[in-house]
Coordinates of C-alpha atoms in Angstrom, one line a residue:
M1 CA -33.5 -25.5 5.9
Y2 CA -35.8 -28.4 5.8
Y3 CA -39.4 -29.0 6.8
T4 CA -42.0 -31.7 6.2
G5 CA -45.6 -31.9 5.1
F6 CA -48.7 -33.9 6.0
F7 CA -49.9 -37.0 4.2
G8 CA -53.2 -38.9 4.4
T9 CA -53.6 -42.6 4.4
Y10 CA -55.4 -44.0 1.3
I11 CA -54.1 -47.6 1.2
D12 CA -55.2 -50.3 3.6
V13 CA -52.4 -50.5 6.2
Q14 CA -52.6 -54.3 6.6
A15 CA -52.3 -54.9 2.9
A16 CA -49.6 -52.3 2.2
Q17 CA -46.6 -54.6 2.4
D18 CA -47.9 -57.2 -0.1
K19 CA -50.1 -55.0 -2.4
N20 CA -49.2 -55.4 -6.1
Y21 CA -49.3 -52.7 -8.7
S22 CA -49.8 -52.9 -12.4
R23 CA -47.1 -51.6 -14.7
E24 CA -49.4 -48.8 -15.8
E25 CA -49.9 -47.6 -12.2
L26 CA -46.2 -47.5 -11.6
V27 CA -45.4 -45.8 -14.8
Q28 CA -47.9 -43.1 -13.9
D29 CA -46.2 -42.7 -10.5
L30 CA -42.8 -42.3 -12.1
K31 CA -44.2 -39.8 -14.5
Q32 CA -45.4 -37.7 -11.5
I33 CA -41.9 -37.8 -10.1
E34 CA -40.2 -36.9 -13.4
S35 CA -42.6 -33.9 -14.0
A36 CA -42.0 -32.5 -10.5
I37 CA -38.2 -32.9 -10.7
M38 CA -37.6 -31.8 -14.3
D39 CA -40.0 -28.8 -14.0
E40 CA -39.3 -27.5 -10.5
N41 CA -36.0 -28.8 -9.1
P42 CA -33.1 -26.4 -9.9
L43 CA -30.8 -29.4 -10.5
I44 CA -27.7 -27.5 -9.6
F45 CA -25.8 -30.7 -8.9
A46 CA -27.1 -32.8 -11.7
D47 CA -26.9 -32.9 -15.5
R48 CA -30.4 -32.4 -16.9
E49 CA -29.8 -34.4 -20.1
E50 CA -28.3 -37.3 -18.3
L51 CA -31.2 -37.3 -15.8
K52 CA -33.7 -37.4 -18.6
A53 CA -31.9 -40.4 -20.1
D54 CA -31.9 -42.2 -16.7
F55 CA -35.7 -41.6 -16.3
L56 CA -36.2 -43.1 -19.7
K57 CA -34.2 -46.2 -18.8
S58 CA -36.2 -46.6 -15.5
Y59 CA -39.5 -46.8 -17.3
D60 CA -38.2 -49.9 -19.2
L61 CA -37.3 -51.6 -16.0
I62 CA -40.7 -51.4 -14.4
E63 CA -42.5 -54.8 -14.2
D64 CA -46.1 -55.7 -13.7
G65 CA -47.1 -56.8 -10.2
M66 CA -44.3 -55.1 -8.3
T67 CA -44.8 -54.3 -4.6
E68 CA -44.2 -50.8 -3.3
L69 CA -40.8 -51.8 -1.8
E70 CA -39.7 -53.4 -5.1
F71 CA -40.7 -50.3 -7.0
Y72 CA -39.0 -48.1 -4.4
R73 CA -35.7 -50.1 -4.7
L74 CA -35.9 -49.8 -8.5
I75 CA -36.3 -46.0 -8.8
N76 CA -34.8 -44.6 -5.6
P77 CA -31.2 -44.6 -6.9
L78 CA -32.5 -42.3 -9.7
I79 CA -33.7 -39.8 -7.0
A80 CA -30.4 -40.0 -5.2
D81 CA -28.6 -39.3 -8.5
I82 CA -30.2 -35.8 -8.5
N83 CA -27.5 -35.1 -5.8
C84 CA -29.8 -32.9 -3.8
G85 CA -30.0 -33.6 0.0
H86 CA -33.4 -32.1 0.2
T87 CA -34.9 -34.3 -2.6
N88 CA -35.9 -37.6 -1.0
L89 CA -38.4 -40.3 -2.0
Y90 CA -39.8 -42.3 0.8
I91 CA -42.4 -45.0 1.4
S92 CA -46.1 -44.5 1.8
E93 CA -47.6 -43.6 5.1
A94 CA -49.6 -46.9 4.9
L95 CA -46.4 -49.0 4.5
E96 CA -44.7 -47.0 7.3
K97 CA -47.6 -47.8 9.6
N98 CA -47.7 -51.4 8.5
R99 CA -44.1 -51.7 9.6
E100 CA -44.9 -50.6 13.1
E101 CA -46.6 -54.0 13.7
K102 CA -45.0 -56.3 11.1
A103 CA -41.5 -55.3 10.1
K104 CA -38.5 -57.2 11.4
F105 CA -35.2 -55.5 11.0
F106 CA -31.5 -56.7 11.0
S107 CA -31.3 -56.6 14.8
L108 CA -27.6 -55.9 15.5
Q109 CA -26.5 -52.3 15.8
V110 CA -23.9 -51.5 13.1
T111 CA -21.9 -48.5 12.2
L112 CA -19.7 -47.5 9.3
I113 CA -16.1 -46.4 9.9
N114 CA -14.1 -45.5 6.8
D115 CA -15.1 -48.4 4.4
E116 CA -15.8 -51.0 7.0
L117 CA -18.8 -52.1 9.0
F118 CA -18.5 -52.8 12.8
A119 CA -20.9 -54.2 15.4
L120 CA -21.7 -51.7 18.1
E121 CA -23.2 -54.3 20.6
N122 CA -22.8 -57.8 21.8
D123 CA -25.1 -60.6 20.7
P124 CA -24.6 -63.5 23.1
E125 CA -26.7 -65.9 21.0
S126 CA -24.6 -65.5 17.9
G127 CA -21.3 -64.8 19.7
I128 CA -20.8 -61.5 17.9
K129 CA -19.1 -58.9 20.1
A130 CA -19.1 -55.1 20.0
G131 CA -16.1 -54.0 17.8
N132 CA -16.2 -57.1 15.6
K133 CA -15.8 -56.3 11.9
I134 CA -18.6 -57.5 9.7
K135 CA -17.4 -58.9 6.3
A136 CA -20.6 -60.0 4.7
I137 CA -24.4 -60.4 5.3
N138 CA -26.3 -63.1 3.5
G139 CA -23.5 -63.5 1.0
L140 CA -23.2 -59.8 0.2
S141 CA -19.8 -58.3 1.1
S142 CA -19.7 -55.2 3.3
K143 CA -18.2 -53.3 0.4
K144 CA -21.2 -54.1 -1.8
I145 CA -23.6 -53.2 1.0
I146 CA -21.9 -49.8 1.6
E147 CA -22.0 -49.1 -2.1
K148 CA -25.7 -50.0 -2.4
L149 CA -26.6 -47.8 0.6
I150 CA -24.6 -44.8 -0.7
E151 CA -26.3 -45.0 -4.1
N152 CA -29.7 -44.8 -2.4
I153 CA -29.1 -41.9 0.0
S154 CA -29.6 -38.3 -1.1
G155 CA -26.9 -35.8 -0.6
D156 CA -25.7 -32.5 -2.1
G157 CA -23.1 -32.5 -4.9
D158 CA -20.5 -35.2 -5.4
G159 CA -19.5 -35.8 -1.8
E160 CA -20.4 -38.8 0.3
A161 CA -20.2 -37.3 3.8
K162 CA -23.9 -37.1 4.4
Q163 CA -24.5 -40.6 3.0
R164 CA -21.8 -42.1 5.2
Y165 CA -23.1 -40.3 8.3
I166 CA -26.6 -41.7 7.7
I167 CA -25.2 -45.2 7.2
S168 CA -23.1 -44.8 10.4
N169 CA -26.1 -43.8 12.5
Y170 CA -29.1 -45.4 10.7
F171 CA -27.7 -48.5 9.2
N172 CA -30.6 -50.9 10.2
S173 CA -33.3 -48.7 8.7
R174 CA -31.5 -48.1 5.4
F175 CA -30.4 -51.8 5.1
Y176 CA -34.0 -52.9 5.4
D177 CA -35.2 -50.5 2.7
F178 CA -32.4 -50.9 0.1
V179 CA -30.5 -54.1 0.7
D180 CA -32.2 -57.0 2.6
N181 CA -35.3 -57.4 4.7
S182 CA -35.0 -61.1 5.2
E183 CA -36.2 -63.0 8.3
E184 CA -32.8 -64.5 9.0
F185 CA -29.2 -63.4 8.2
K186 CA -25.9 -65.3 7.8
I187 CA -23.1 -63.0 9.0
E188 CA -19.5 -63.4 8.3
Y189 CA -17.3 -61.4 10.7
L190 CA -13.8 -61.2 12.2
D191 CA -13.5 -61.8 15.9
Q192 CA -11.1 -60.0 18.2
D193 CA -8.3 -62.4 17.2
G194 CA -8.8 -61.7 13.5
D195 CA -10.4 -65.1 12.8
Q196 CA -13.3 -65.2 10.3
I197 CA -16.4 -66.6 11.9
T198 CA -19.9 -67.3 10.6
A199 CA -23.0 -66.7 12.7
N200 CA -26.8 -66.6 12.2
L201 CA -29.0 -63.8 13.3
K202 CA -32.8 -63.6 13.3
A203 CA -34.6 -60.4 12.3
E204 CA -36.4 -58.6 15.1
Q205 CA -39.0 -55.9 15.5
N206 CA -37.6 -52.6 16.6
S207 CA -39.6 -49.4 16.3
S208 CA -36.6 -47.2 16.4
Y209 CA -35.5 -48.6 13.0
N210 CA -38.8 -47.8 11.4
L211 CA -37.6 -44.6 9.7
T212 CA -38.0 -43.2 6.3
S213 CA -35.4 -41.4 4.2
W214 CA -36.8 -38.1 5.3
S215 CA -38.0 -38.8 8.9
L216 CA -34.5 -40.0 9.9
H217 CA -33.4 -36.3 9.7
F218 CA -35.6 -35.7 12.7
A219 CA -34.9 -38.9 14.6
G220 CA -32.3 -37.5 16.9
Y221 CA -34.5 -34.7 18.2
R222 CA -37.5 -36.6 19.3
D223 CA -36.9 -35.6 22.9
G224 CA -37.1 -31.9 22.0
N225 CA -33.5 -31.1 23.1
Y226 CA -32.5 -28.9 20.2
Y227 CA -29.8 -26.8 21.8
D228 CA -27.9 -26.7 25.1
N229 CA -24.9 -25.1 26.7
Q230 CA -22.3 -25.7 29.4
I231 CA -20.0 -23.0 30.9
F232 CA -16.6 -23.9 32.5
N233 CA -13.8 -21.8 33.8
D234 CA -11.8 -21.5 30.6
Y235 CA -14.3 -22.4 27.9
A236 CA -18.0 -22.6 27.1
L237 CA -19.7 -25.3 25.1
L238 CA -22.6 -24.6 22.8
D239 CA -24.3 -27.7 21.6
L240 CA -26.6 -27.3 18.5
N241 CA -28.4 -30.4 17.6
V242 CA -30.7 -28.7 15.0
F243 CA -31.6 -25.2 14.1
M244 CA -35.2 -25.5 15.3
Q245 CA -37.1 -23.6 18.1
E246 CA -37.7 -25.4 21.4
D247 CA -41.1 -25.0 22.9
E248 CA -39.8 -24.1 26.4
E249 CA -36.9 -21.8 25.6
K250 CA -36.8 -19.7 22.4
F251 CA -33.5 -19.6 20.6
D252 CA -33.1 -15.8 20.7
D253 CA -33.6 -15.7 24.5
F254 CA -31.4 -18.8 24.9
L255 CA -28.5 -17.1 23.0
E256 CA -28.9 -13.7 24.6
A257 CA -28.6 -15.2 28.1
F258 CA -25.8 -17.5 27.1
F259 CA -23.5 -14.9 25.6
L260 CA -24.3 -12.4 28.3
E261 CA -23.2 -14.9 31.0
I262 CA -19.9 -15.9 29.2
K263 CA -19.2 -12.2 28.8
E264 CA -19.8 -11.4 32.5
K265 CA -17.7 -14.4 33.5
E266 CA -15.0 -13.4 31.0
V267 CA -14.9 -16.9 29.5
P268 CA -12.1 -16.7 26.9
N269 CA -12.9 -19.7 24.6
L270 CA -16.0 -21.1 22.9
V271 CA -16.6 -24.6 21.4
I272 CA -19.6 -24.8 19.1
D273 CA -20.7 -28.4 18.5
L274 CA -22.6 -28.8 15.2
R275 CA -22.3 -32.5 15.0
G276 CA -25.5 -34.3 14.2
N277 CA -27.1 -31.1 13.0
F278 CA -28.9 -31.5 9.6
G279 CA -29.8 -27.9 9.4
A280 CA -33.3 -26.2 9.4
N281 CA -34.0 -22.5 10.1
P282 CA -31.5 -20.1 8.4
F283 CA -32.6 -17.2 10.5
M284 CA -31.5 -19.1 13.6
S285 CA -28.1 -19.6 12.0
K286 CA -27.9 -15.9 11.3
T287 CA -28.9 -15.0 14.8
L288 CA -26.1 -17.2 16.2
L289 CA -23.6 -15.7 13.8
S290 CA -24.5 -12.2 14.9
Y291 CA -22.7 -13.1 18.2
L292 CA -19.6 -14.2 16.3
V293 CA -19.0 -11.3 13.9
N294 CA -17.9 -7.8 14.8
K295 CA -19.4 -5.9 11.8
E296 CA -22.2 -6.1 9.3
T297 CA -21.6 -9.2 7.1
S298 CA -23.5 -10.5 4.1
Y299 CA -25.1 -14.0 4.4
F300 CA -27.2 -15.0 1.4
T301 CA -26.7 -13.5 -2.0
N302 CA -29.3 -11.2 -3.5
D303 CA -30.1 -13.8 -6.2
L304 CA -33.4 -14.7 -4.5
P305 CA -37.0 -14.1 -5.6
F306 CA -38.8 -11.0 -4.3
L307 CA -40.7 -12.9 -1.6
Q308 CA -37.5 -14.3 0.0
R309 CA -35.9 -10.9 -0.1
L310 CA -39.0 -9.4 1.5
L311 CA -38.9 -12.0 4.3
G312 CA -35.3 -11.0 5.1
F313 CA -33.3 -14.0 3.7
A314 CA -30.9 -11.6 1.9
D315 CA -30.5 -9.2 4.8
P316 CA -27.0 -8.9 6.2
I317 CA -26.0 -10.1 9.7
E318 CA -25.6 -7.3 12.2
A319 CA -23.2 -7.8 15.1
A320 CA -25.0 -8.4 18.4
E321 CA -24.5 -6.3 21.5
N322 CA -22.7 -9.0 23.5
N323 CA -20.8 -10.6 20.6
F324 CA -18.1 -13.0 21.5
E325 CA -14.5 -11.8 21.0
G326 CA -12.5 -14.9 22.2
E327 CA -11.2 -18.0 20.4
I328 CA -13.8 -20.3 18.7
V329 CA -13.6 -23.9 17.6
L330 CA -16.4 -25.4 15.5
L331 CA -17.0 -29.2 15.5
T332 CA -18.5 -30.6 12.3
D333 CA -19.4 -33.9 10.7
G334 CA -21.2 -35.4 7.7
S335 CA -24.7 -34.6 8.9
N336 CA -24.1 -30.9 8.4
F337 CA -25.9 -29.9 5.2
S338 CA -28.5 -27.2 4.4
T339 CA -28.4 -24.5 7.0
A340 CA -25.8 -26.4 9.1
A341 CA -23.4 -26.5 6.1
H342 CA -24.2 -22.8 5.4
F343 CA -23.1 -22.0 9.0
A344 CA -19.9 -24.0 8.6
A345 CA -19.2 -22.3 5.2
F346 CA -19.8 -18.8 6.6
F347 CA -17.6 -19.7 9.6
K348 CA -14.7 -20.8 7.4
Y349 CA -15.0 -18.0 4.8
N350 CA -15.1 -15.3 7.5
K351 CA -12.3 -17.0 9.5
L352 CA -14.2 -17.0 12.7
G353 CA -12.1 -19.8 14.2
T354 CA -10.8 -23.3 13.8
I355 CA -13.0 -26.2 12.4
V356 CA -12.3 -29.6 13.8
G357 CA -13.9 -32.9 12.9
S358 CA -14.9 -34.2 9.5
E359 CA -16.1 -32.9 6.2
T360 CA -19.7 -31.5 6.2
G361 CA -22.5 -33.0 4.1
G362 CA -23.1 -29.8 2.2
S363 CA -21.4 -26.6 1.2
Y364 CA -22.2 -22.9 0.8
V365 CA -25.1 -23.5 -1.7
C366 CA -28.1 -25.8 -1.6
T367 CA -31.6 -26.0 -2.9
D368 CA -34.7 -25.9 -0.7
S369 CA -38.1 -24.2 -0.4
S370 CA -39.2 -27.8 -0.8
K371 CA -42.5 -29.2 -1.8
D372 CA -44.2 -32.5 -1.0
L373 CA -45.9 -34.8 -3.5
V374 CA -47.9 -38.0 -2.8
L375 CA -47.8 -40.4 -5.8
S376 CA -51.3 -41.3 -7.1
N377 CA -51.0 -45.1 -6.9
T378 CA -48.4 -46.3 -4.5
R379 CA -48.8 -43.2 -2.3
M380 CA -45.1 -43.0 -1.9
R381 CA -43.9 -39.5 -0.9
L382 CA -41.5 -37.2 -2.7
H383 CA -39.9 -34.3 -0.9
Y384 CA -38.1 -32.1 -3.4
S385 CA -36.5 -28.7 -3.6
T386 CA -37.4 -25.8 -5.8
L387 CA -35.1 -22.8 -5.1
V388 CA -31.4 -22.1 -4.8
Y389 CA -30.0 -20.6 -1.6
E390 CA -26.4 -19.5 -1.9
L391 CA -24.1 -17.7 0.6
A392 CA -22.3 -14.5 -0.4
V393 CA -18.8 -16.2 -0.3
E394 CA -16.1 -17.0 -2.8
G395 CA -13.4 -19.6 -3.2
L396 CA -15.2 -22.5 -1.4
P397 CA -16.0 -25.8 -3.2
K398 CA -19.6 -26.1 -4.5
N399 CA -19.9 -29.9 -5.1
I400 CA -18.3 -31.2 -1.9
G401 CA -18.6 -30.3 1.8
I402 CA -16.6 -27.9 3.9
K403 CA -13.3 -29.5 5.0
P404 CA -12.2 -29.0 8.6
D405 CA -8.9 -27.3 9.4
I406 CA -8.1 -30.3 11.6
V407 CA -9.5 -33.8 10.6
V408 CA -10.3 -36.2 13.4
K409 CA -11.2 -39.6 12.2
R410 CA -13.8 -41.9 13.8
E411 CA -12.4 -45.0 15.4
I412 CA -14.3 -48.0 16.7
N413 CA -12.5 -48.1 20.1
N414 CA -13.4 -44.5 20.8
L415 CA -17.0 -45.2 20.0
L416 CA -17.1 -48.3 22.3
N417 CA -15.3 -46.5 25.1
K418 CA -17.5 -43.4 24.7
K419 CA -14.5 -41.1 24.1
D420 CA -14.9 -37.8 22.2
P421 CA -11.6 -37.2 20.4
Q422 CA -13.1 -34.2 18.4
L423 CA -13.9 -32.3 21.6
E424 CA -10.6 -33.4 23.1
Q425 CA -8.8 -32.0 20.1
A426 CA -10.8 -28.7 20.3
L427 CA -9.8 -28.2 24.0
E428 CA -6.1 -29.0 23.2
I429 CA -6.2 -26.3 20.4
L430 CA -7.7 -23.7 22.8
A431 CA -5.2 -24.6 25.5
K432 CA -2.3 -23.7 23.2
I433 CA -3.6 -20.3 22.2

């Protein structure tokens, strides 16, 4: 359940990075944000009075002559404190385009595993090798870097799964926006022998790192490969990168053909890979679930406005003709919020199979029907939710993600060796049944 709007360019692209704003202009922009959030966002994961107090404090911290990035770094933690994965503040279109030609990012690919940062590639010039543990960048410890990034990334409720997933996969982009956009970096790291080494790294241009806090949700799907499947003798694999329609093959037709084939071939087991799926269309989730249930089953509650009920959001799921009756394993990770988290929550509540992987980024309830707002002066963009969507389930946690039945932790050696322990675990489970 997420979608994006269109924004025009009103600030000179070449000047966007260095343009200074008066305190009055920035106060006006923050008032726009406050009005939208306090008047329209359901705030189901935030304390309204505490949020009001935080807005008040933020006004006092605004200084005359701030650039867009300085203002962004000041107020974005306030937006993240709303604890809504659909509510994101991101830079202006002008600054985003400015970065296409000018921005230089921390150039080494980095990932987060547990509470530590690791290099994912070799850098011959500095001597850093893939797998080396990064201890500090420009004097800031990895612990402080992780904390700063988490406090700037929006997610549902009190969990950190979505934030940690984003850091793990989009470190360079988020590091530039919220921590350090220097031209050079002094890196302290541990080599393969455990010795602490210091190296210098120059920033470099890289268009793949030029992402906003909202556009990164779409970054993995630029090739249009939204869903795929593979069928083997003893199991079928359904890979769902996002709940969005492909241009070439519509989801309904794709699922109908897939489930008919595995029924005709009498495939006994199914693995559904939801990893990397941030959500999107709830009707696609309901369509897939119709092949996994054997009777009419409620999805959303009826506590929705008339329009949403008229459009069918509250309609129950009807079992499909060729529904799957074998064993199912669902693979999850921290990206799964919104519709993807709803899918995982429904799957767990209705005991459709075994969940393997890591905690999801959302739970059975979220807020969406989002709107887009362009701030009057900086032209920064606010994407914010307006309506609660809740599954008809009981007993699941509201403020944290759906926990898997079997946790499989990420390890740096598996990443470097391109191993997939989650899928391996799923196949081991199915082999024992």
